[in-house]
CSV table of C-alpha atoms (C1' of nucleotides) in Angstrom, one decimal:
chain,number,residue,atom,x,y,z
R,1,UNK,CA,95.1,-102.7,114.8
R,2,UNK,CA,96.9,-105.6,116.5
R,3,UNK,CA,96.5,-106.6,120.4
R,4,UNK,CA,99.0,-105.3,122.4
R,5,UNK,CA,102.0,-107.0,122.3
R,6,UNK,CA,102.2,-109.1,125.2
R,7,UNK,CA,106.1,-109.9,127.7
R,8,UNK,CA,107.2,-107.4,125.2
R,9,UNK,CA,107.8,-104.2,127.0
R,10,UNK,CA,110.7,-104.9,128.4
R,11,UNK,CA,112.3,-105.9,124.7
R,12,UNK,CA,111.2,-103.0,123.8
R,13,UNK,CA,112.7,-100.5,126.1
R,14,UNK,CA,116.0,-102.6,126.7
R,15,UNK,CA,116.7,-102.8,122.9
R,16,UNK,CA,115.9,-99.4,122.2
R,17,UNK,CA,118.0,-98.2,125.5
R,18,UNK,CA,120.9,-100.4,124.0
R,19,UNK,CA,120.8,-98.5,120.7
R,20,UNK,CA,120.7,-95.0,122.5
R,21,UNK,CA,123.8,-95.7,124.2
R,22,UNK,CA,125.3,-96.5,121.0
R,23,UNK,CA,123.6,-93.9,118.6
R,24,UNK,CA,122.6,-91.1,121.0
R,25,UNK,CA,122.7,-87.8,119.5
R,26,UNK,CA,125.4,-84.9,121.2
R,27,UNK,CA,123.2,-82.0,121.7
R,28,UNK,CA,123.9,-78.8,123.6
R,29,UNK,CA,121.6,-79.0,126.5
R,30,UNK,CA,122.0,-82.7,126.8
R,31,UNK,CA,124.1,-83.8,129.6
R,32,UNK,CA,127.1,-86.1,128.9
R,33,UNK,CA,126.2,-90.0,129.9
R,34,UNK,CA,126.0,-90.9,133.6
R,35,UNK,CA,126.0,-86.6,134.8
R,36,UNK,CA,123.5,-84.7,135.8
R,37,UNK,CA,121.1,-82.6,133.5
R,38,UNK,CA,120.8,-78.5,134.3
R,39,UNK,CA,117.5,-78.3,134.6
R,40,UNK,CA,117.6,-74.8,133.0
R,41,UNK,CA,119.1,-75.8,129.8
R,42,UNK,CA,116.3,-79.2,129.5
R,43,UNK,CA,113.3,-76.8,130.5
R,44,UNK,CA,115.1,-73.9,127.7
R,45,UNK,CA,115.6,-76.1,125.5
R,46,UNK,CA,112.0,-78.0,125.7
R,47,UNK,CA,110.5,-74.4,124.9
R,48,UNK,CA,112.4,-73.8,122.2
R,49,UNK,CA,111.9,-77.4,120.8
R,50,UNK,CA,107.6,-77.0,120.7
R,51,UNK,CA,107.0,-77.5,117.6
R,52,UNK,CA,110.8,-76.8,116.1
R,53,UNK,CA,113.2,-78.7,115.0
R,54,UNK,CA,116.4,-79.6,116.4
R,55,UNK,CA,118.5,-78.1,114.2
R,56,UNK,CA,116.8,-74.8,113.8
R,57,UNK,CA,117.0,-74.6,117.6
R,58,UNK,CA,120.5,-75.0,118.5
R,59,UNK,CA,122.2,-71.6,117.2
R,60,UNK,CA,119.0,-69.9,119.3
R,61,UNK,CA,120.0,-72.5,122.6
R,62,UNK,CA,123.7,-71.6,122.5
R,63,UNK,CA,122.7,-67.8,122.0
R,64,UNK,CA,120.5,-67.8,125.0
R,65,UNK,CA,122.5,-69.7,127.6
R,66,UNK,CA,125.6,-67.1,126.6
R,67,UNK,CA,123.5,-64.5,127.1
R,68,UNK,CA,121.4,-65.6,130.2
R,69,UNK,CA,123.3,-68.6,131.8
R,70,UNK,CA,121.2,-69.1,134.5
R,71,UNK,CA,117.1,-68.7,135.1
R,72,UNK,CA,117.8,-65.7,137.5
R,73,UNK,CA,119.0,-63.9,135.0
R,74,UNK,CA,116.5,-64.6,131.8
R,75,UNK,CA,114.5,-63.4,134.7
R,76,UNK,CA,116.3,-60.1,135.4
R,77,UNK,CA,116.0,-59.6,131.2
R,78,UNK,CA,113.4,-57.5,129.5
R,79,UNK,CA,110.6,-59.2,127.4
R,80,UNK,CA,111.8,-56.9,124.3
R,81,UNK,CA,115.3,-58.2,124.7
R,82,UNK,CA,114.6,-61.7,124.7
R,83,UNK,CA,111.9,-61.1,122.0
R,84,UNK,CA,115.0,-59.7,119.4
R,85,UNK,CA,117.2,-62.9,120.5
R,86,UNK,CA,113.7,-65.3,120.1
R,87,UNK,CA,113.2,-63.1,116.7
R,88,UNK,CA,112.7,-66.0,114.0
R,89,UNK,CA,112.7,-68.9,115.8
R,90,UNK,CA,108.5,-68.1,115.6
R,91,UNK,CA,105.6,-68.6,117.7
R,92,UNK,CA,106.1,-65.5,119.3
R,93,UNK,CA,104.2,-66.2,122.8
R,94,UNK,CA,106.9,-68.9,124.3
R,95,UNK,CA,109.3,-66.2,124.4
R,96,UNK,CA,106.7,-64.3,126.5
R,97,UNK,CA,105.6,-67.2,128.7
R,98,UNK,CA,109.4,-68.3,128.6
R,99,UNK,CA,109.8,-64.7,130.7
R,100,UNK,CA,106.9,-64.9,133.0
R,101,UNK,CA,108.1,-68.6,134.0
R,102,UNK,CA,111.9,-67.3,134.5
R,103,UNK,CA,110.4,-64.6,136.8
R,104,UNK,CA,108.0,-66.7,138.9
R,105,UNK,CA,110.7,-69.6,139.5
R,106,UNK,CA,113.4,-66.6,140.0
R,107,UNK,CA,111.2,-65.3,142.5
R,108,UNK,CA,108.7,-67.8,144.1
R,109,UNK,CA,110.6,-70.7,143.5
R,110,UNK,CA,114.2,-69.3,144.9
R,111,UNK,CA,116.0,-70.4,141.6
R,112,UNK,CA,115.0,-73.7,141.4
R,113,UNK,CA,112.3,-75.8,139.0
R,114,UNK,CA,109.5,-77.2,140.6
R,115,UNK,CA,110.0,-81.2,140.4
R,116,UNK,CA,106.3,-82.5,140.6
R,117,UNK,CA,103.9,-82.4,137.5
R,118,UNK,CA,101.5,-80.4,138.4
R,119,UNK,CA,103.8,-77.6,139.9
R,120,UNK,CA,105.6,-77.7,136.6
R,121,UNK,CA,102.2,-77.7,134.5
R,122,UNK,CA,100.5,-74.2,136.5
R,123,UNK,CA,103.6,-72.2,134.9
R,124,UNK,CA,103.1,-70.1,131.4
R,125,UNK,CA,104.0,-72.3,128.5
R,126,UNK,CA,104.4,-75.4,130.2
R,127,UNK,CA,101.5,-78.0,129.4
R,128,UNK,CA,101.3,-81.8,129.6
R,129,UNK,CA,103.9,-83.1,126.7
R,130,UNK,CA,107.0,-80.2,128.2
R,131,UNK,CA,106.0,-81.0,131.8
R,132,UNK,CA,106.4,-84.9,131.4
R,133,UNK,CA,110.0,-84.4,129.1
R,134,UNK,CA,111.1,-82.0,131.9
R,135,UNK,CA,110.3,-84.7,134.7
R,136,UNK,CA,112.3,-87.9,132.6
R,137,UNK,CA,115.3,-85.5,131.2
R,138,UNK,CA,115.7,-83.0,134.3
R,139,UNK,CA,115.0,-85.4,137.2
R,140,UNK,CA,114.9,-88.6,135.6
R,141,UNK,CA,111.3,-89.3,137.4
R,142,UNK,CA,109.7,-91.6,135.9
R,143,UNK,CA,107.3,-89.9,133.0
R,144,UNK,CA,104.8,-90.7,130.0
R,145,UNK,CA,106.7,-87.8,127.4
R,146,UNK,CA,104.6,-88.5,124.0
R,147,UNK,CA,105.6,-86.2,121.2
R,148,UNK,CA,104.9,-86.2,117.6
R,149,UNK,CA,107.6,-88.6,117.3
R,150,UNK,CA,106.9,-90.9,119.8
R,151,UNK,CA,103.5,-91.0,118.2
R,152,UNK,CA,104.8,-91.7,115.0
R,153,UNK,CA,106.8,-94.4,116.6
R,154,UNK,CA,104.1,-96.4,118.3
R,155,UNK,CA,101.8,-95.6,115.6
R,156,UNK,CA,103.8,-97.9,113.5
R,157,UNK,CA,104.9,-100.5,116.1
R,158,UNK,CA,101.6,-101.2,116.4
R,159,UNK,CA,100.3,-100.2,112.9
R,160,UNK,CA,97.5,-97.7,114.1
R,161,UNK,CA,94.8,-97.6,111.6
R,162,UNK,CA,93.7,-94.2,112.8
R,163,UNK,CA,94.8,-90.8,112.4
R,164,UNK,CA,96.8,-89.6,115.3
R,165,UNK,CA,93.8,-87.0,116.8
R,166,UNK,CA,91.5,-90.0,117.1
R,167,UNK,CA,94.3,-92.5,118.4
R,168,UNK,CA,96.0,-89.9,120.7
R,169,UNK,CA,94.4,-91.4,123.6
R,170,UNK,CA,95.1,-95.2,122.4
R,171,UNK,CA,98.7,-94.2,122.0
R,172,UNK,CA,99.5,-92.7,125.1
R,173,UNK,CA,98.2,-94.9,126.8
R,174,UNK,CA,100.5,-97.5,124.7
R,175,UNK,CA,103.2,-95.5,126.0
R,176,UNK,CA,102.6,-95.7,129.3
R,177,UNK,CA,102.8,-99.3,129.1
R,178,UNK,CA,105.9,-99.4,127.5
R,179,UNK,CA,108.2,-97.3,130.2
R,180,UNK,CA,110.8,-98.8,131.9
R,181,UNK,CA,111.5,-98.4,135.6
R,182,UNK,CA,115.1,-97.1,135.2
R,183,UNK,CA,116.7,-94.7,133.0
R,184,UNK,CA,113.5,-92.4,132.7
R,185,UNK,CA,115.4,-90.1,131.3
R,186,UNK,CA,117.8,-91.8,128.7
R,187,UNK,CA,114.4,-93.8,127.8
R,188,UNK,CA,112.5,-90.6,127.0
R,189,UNK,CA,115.5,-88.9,125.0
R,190,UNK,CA,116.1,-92.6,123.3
R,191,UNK,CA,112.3,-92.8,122.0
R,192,UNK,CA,112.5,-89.4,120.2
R,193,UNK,CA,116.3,-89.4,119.0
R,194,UNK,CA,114.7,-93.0,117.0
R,195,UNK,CA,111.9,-91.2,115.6
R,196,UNK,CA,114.5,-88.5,114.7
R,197,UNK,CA,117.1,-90.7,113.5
R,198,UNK,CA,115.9,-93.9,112.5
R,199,UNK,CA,111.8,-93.5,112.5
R,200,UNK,CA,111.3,-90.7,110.5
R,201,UNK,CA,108.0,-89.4,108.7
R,202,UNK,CA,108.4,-90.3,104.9
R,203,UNK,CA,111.3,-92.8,104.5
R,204,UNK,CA,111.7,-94.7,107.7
R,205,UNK,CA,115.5,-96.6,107.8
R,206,UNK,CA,114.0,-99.4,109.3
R,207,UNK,CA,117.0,-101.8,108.4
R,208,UNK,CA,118.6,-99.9,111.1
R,209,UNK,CA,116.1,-99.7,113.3
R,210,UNK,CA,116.7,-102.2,116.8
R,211,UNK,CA,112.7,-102.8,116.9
R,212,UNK,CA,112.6,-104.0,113.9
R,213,UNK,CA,111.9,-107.8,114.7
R,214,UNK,CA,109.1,-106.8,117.1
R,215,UNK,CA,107.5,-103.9,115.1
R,216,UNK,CA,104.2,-104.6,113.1
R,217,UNK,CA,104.9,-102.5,109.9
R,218,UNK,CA,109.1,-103.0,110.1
R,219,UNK,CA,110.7,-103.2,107.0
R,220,UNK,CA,107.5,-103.3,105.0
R,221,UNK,CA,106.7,-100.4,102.3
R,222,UNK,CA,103.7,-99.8,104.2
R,223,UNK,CA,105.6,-98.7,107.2
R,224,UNK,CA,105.9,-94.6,106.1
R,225,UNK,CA,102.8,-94.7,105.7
R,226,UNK,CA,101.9,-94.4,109.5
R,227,UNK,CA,100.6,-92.1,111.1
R,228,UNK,CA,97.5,-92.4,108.8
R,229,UNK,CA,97.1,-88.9,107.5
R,230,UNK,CA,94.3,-86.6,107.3
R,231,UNK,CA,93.4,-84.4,104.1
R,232,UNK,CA,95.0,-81.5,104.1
R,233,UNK,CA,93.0,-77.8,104.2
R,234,UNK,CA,93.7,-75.6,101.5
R,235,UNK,CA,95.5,-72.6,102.6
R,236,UNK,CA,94.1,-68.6,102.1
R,237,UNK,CA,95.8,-66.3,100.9
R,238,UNK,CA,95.7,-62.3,102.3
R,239,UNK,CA,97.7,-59.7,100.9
R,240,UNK,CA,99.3,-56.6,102.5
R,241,UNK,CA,101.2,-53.6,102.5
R,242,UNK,CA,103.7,-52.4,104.5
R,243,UNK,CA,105.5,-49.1,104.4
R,244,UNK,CA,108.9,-48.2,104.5
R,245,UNK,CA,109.7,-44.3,105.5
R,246,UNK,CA,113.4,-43.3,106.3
R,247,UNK,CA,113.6,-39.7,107.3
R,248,UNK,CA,116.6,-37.3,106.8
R,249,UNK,CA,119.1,-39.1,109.2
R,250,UNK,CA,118.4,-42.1,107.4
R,251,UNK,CA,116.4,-43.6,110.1
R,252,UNK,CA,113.3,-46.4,109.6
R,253,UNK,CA,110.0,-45.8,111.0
R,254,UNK,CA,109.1,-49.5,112.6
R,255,UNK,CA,106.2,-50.2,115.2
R,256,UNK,CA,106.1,-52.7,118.0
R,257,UNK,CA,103.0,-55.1,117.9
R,258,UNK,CA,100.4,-55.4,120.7
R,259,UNK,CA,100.9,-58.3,122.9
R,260,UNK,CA,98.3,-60.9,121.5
R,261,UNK,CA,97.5,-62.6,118.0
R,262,UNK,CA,100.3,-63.1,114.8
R,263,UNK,CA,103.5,-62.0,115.7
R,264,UNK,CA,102.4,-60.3,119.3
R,265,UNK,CA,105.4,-58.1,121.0
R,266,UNK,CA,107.4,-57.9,117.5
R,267,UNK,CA,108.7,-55.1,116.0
R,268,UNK,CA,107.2,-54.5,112.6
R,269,UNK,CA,107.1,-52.2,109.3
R,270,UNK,CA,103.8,-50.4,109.4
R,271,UNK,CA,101.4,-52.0,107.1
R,272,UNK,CA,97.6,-51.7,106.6
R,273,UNK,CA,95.4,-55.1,108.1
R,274,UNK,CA,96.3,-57.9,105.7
R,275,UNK,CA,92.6,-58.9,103.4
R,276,UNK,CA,91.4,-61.5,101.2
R,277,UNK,CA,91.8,-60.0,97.9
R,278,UNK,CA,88.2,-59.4,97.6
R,279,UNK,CA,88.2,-57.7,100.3
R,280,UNK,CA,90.9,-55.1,101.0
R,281,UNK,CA,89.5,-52.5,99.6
R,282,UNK,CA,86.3,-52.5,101.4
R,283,UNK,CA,87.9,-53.1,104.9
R,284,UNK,CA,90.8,-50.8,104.2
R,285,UNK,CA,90.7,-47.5,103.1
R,286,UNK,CA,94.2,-47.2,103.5
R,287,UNK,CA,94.7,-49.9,101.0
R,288,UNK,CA,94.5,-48.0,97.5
R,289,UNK,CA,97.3,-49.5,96.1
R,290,UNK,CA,97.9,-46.7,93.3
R,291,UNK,CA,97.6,-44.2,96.0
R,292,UNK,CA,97.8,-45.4,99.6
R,293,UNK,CA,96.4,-43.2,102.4
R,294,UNK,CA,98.9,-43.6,104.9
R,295,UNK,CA,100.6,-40.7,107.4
R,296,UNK,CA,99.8,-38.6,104.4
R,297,UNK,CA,102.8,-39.2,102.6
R,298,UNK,CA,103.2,-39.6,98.8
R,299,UNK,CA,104.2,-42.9,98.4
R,300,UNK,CA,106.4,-45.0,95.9
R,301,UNK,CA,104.9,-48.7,95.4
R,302,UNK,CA,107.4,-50.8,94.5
R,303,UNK,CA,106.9,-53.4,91.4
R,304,UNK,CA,108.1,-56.5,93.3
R,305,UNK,CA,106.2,-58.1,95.4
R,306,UNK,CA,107.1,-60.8,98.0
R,307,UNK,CA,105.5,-63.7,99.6
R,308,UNK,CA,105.9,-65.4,102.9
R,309,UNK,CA,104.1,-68.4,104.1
R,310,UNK,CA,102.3,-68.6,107.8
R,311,UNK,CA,101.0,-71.8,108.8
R,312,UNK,CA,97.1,-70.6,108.1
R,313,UNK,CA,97.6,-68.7,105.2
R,314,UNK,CA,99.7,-67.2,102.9
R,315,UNK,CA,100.5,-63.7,102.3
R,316,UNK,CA,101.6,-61.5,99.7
R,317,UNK,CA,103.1,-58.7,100.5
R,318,UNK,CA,103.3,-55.2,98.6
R,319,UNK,CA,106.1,-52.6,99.2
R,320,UNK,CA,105.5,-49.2,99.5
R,321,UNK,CA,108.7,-46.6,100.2
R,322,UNK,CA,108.9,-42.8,101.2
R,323,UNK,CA,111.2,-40.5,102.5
R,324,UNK,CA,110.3,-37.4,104.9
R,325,UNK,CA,112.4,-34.1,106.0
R,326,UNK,CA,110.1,-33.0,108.6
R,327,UNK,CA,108.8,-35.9,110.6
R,328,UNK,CA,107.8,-33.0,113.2
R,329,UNK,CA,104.7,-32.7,110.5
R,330,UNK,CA,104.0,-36.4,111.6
R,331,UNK,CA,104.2,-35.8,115.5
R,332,UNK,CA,100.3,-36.2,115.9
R,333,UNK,CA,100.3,-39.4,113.8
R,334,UNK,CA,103.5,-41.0,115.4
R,335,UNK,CA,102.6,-40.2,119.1
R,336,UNK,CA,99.2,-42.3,119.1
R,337,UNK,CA,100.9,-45.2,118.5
R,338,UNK,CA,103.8,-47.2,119.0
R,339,UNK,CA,105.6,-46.1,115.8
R,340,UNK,CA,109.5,-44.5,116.2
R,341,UNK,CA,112.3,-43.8,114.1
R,342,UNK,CA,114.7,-46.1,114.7
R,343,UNK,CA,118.5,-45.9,113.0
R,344,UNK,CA,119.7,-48.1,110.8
R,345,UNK,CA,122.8,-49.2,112.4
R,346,UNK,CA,120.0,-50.1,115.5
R,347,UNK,CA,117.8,-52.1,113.4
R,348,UNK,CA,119.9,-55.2,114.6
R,349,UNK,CA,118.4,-54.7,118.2
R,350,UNK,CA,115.2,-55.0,117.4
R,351,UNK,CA,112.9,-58.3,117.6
R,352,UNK,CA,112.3,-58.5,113.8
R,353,UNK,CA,109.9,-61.5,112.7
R,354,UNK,CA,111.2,-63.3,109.3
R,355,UNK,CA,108.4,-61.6,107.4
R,356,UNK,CA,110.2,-58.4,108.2
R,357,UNK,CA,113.5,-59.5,108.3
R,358,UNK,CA,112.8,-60.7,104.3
R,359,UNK,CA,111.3,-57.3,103.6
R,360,UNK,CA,114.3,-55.6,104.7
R,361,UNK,CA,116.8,-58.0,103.1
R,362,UNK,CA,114.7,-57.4,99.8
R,363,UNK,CA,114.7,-53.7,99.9
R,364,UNK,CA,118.1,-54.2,100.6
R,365,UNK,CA,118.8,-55.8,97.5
R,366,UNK,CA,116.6,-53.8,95.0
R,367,UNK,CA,119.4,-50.9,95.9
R,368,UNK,CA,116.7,-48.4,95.8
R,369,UNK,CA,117.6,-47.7,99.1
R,370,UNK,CA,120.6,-46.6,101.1
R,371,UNK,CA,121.3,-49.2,103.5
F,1,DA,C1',86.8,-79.8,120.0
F,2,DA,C1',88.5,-76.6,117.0
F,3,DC,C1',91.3,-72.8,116.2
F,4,DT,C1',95.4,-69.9,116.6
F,5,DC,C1',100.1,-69.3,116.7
F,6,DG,C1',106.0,-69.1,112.8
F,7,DG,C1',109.4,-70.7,110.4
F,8,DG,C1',112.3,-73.6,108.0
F,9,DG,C1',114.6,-78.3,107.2
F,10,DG,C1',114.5,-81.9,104.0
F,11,DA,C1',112.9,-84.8,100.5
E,1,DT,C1',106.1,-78.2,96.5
E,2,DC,C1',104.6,-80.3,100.6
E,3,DC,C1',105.0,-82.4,105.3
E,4,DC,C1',105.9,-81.9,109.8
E,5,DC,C1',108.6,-80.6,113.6
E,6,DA,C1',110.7,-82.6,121.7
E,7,DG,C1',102.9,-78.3,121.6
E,8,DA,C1',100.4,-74.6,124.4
E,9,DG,C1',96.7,-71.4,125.1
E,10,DT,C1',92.3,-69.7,123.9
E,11,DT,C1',87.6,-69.9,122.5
DNA sequence: AACTCGGGGGA
DNA sequence: TCCCCAGAGTT
């Protein structure tokens, strides 16, 4: 890679702060120029934006602020309510750390966000990158906020020959170099709406891009080709089955998961553990597909099947339908666990992961069943 | 340091 | 189809 750039920084920031004022994206939680950020909707809306993008997060930002305008009263909500509103916006746990943080600033904190670092980093789901953006964009302090975009960013302004978990360190430091000592804020909202806008992963538009006459790869083919990337892992596949018994009123028997691993605190069709192939058999005796041994029902098994893609693996899923008059013959069996009956025109309240929520819709459609 | 944890936008 | 997204917590 290149030596730093040097009497440079100060180009950098000023043309880039330049183009923000011009090009700066409206978004919901952002305040207006020259007002003050609420620092409820920037520390939301940082939650909701690990890991998620922009787009997919504003419908859930604008849901949530309706519903809970103010900290005190996300932290008055229960978890399972804020789980259904979370429900497919994914990674399950900041909606639960989201919660605990409401409550301790709600109570400790009378209200208010702590405004240091460290404060900001003890509380659940807040670690170094949301603690930073929270510092620049709620208090306009200045702040090192290095995303996946701002690595991609400086990975290409300086044409970093490494991939980004060996560089990480290189580019943060980079960073650091780079801030200005006004405008913390606009600065750290400018750096990611240009790797949202103008820097992007596979075809940068660099001919719009204000750093263009400073940055190492600018305008060249080679510049999408930063950050270097890393062979990818091939992804599994597991295979489950998940059960679908309405009772005489009509009603769907649904369980809530336990409160750690995939999709912890959801509300979920009962299925069997999801296998390797080879496997499910062996580790599930429930899992005879011809005739699965579940609640002791006799159940249908439908022909379709259905995938759905996690980030480690893939799974297919099976369908497997029944219908029951007496449930009382299931009492023993339902009372062990967290499985209940819940009405269809209720189904709606619950916190439904996609993977369920595409199992439904599915049945749905096959008009097997009576929805 | 490596793994776990969702879902979908966009090309 | 594949990449990657305003990352954090656990092991």
């Amino acid at each position: 890679m290149t030596q730093v750039k040097k009497n440079n920084y100060n180009t950098f920031s000023n043309s880039l702060l330049s183009w923000y004022d011009i090009n700066r994206r409206i978004l919901p939680w952002r305040a207006p120029p020259g007002e003050i950020s609420n620092p409820y909707f920037v520390y939301l809306s940082e939650i909701m934006l690990q890991q998620t993008l922009v787009k997919t997060v504003i419908p859930y930002f604008l849901k949530f602020v309706r519903k809970w305008p103010d900290i005190n009263a996300l932290a008055k909500a229960e978890l399972h309510e804020i789980n259904s509103y979370w429900a497919g916006l994914g990674y399950y746990s900041r909606a639960k750390n989201l919660h605990e943080t409401a409550k301790i600033i709600s109570n400790k904190f009378d209200g208010f966000l702590p405004t240091d670092k460290n404060s900001l980093m003890a509380l659940p789901g807040i670690g170094e990158y949301t603690s930073s953006a929270i510092m620049a964009i709620a208090f306009d302090r200045k702040s090192n906020v290095v995303d996946g975009n701002v690595e991609r960013v400086f990975s290409r302004f300086y044409a970093v020959e490494k991939p980004i978990k060996e560089s990480k360190i290189f580019i943060k430091n980079i960073a650091e170099k780079h801030l200005p000592d006004n405008r913390h804020g606009d600065y750290a909202q400018a750096l990611m709406d240009l790797g949202s806008l103008i820097c992007i992963p596979k075809s940068p538009r660099c001919k719009m891009c204000p750093l263009l006459a400073i940055c190492d790869v600018g305008g060249t083919t080679s510049a999408k080709q930063y950050p270097i990337k890393l062979p990818k892992k091939e992804k599994e596949e597991r295979y489950g089955l998940f059960f679908y018994l309405q009772n005489k009123d009509g009603a769907v028997l649904f369980e809530t998961n336990k409160s750690s691993g995939l999709l912890a605190n959801m509300d979920v069709l009962p299925s069997i553990g999801w296998y390797e192939e080879s496997n499910r058999f062996k580790k599930s005796p429930k899992f005879n597909k011809k005739k699965p041994n579940f609640l002791g029902m006799k159940w249908k098994i439908l022909d379709q099947n259905l995938n759905h893609i996690f980030t480690h693996f893939k799974l297919n899923c099976s369908l497997a339908i029944a219908t029951i008059n007496d449930e009382n013959a299931l009492v023993n069996d339902l009372s062990k666990s967290s499985y209940r009956f819940v009405q269809k025109t209720n189904i709606n309240e619950l916190a439904l992961p996609s993977l369920i929520k595409k199992i439904l819709n599915a049945l749905k459609n096959n008009e097997i069943l009576d929805f």
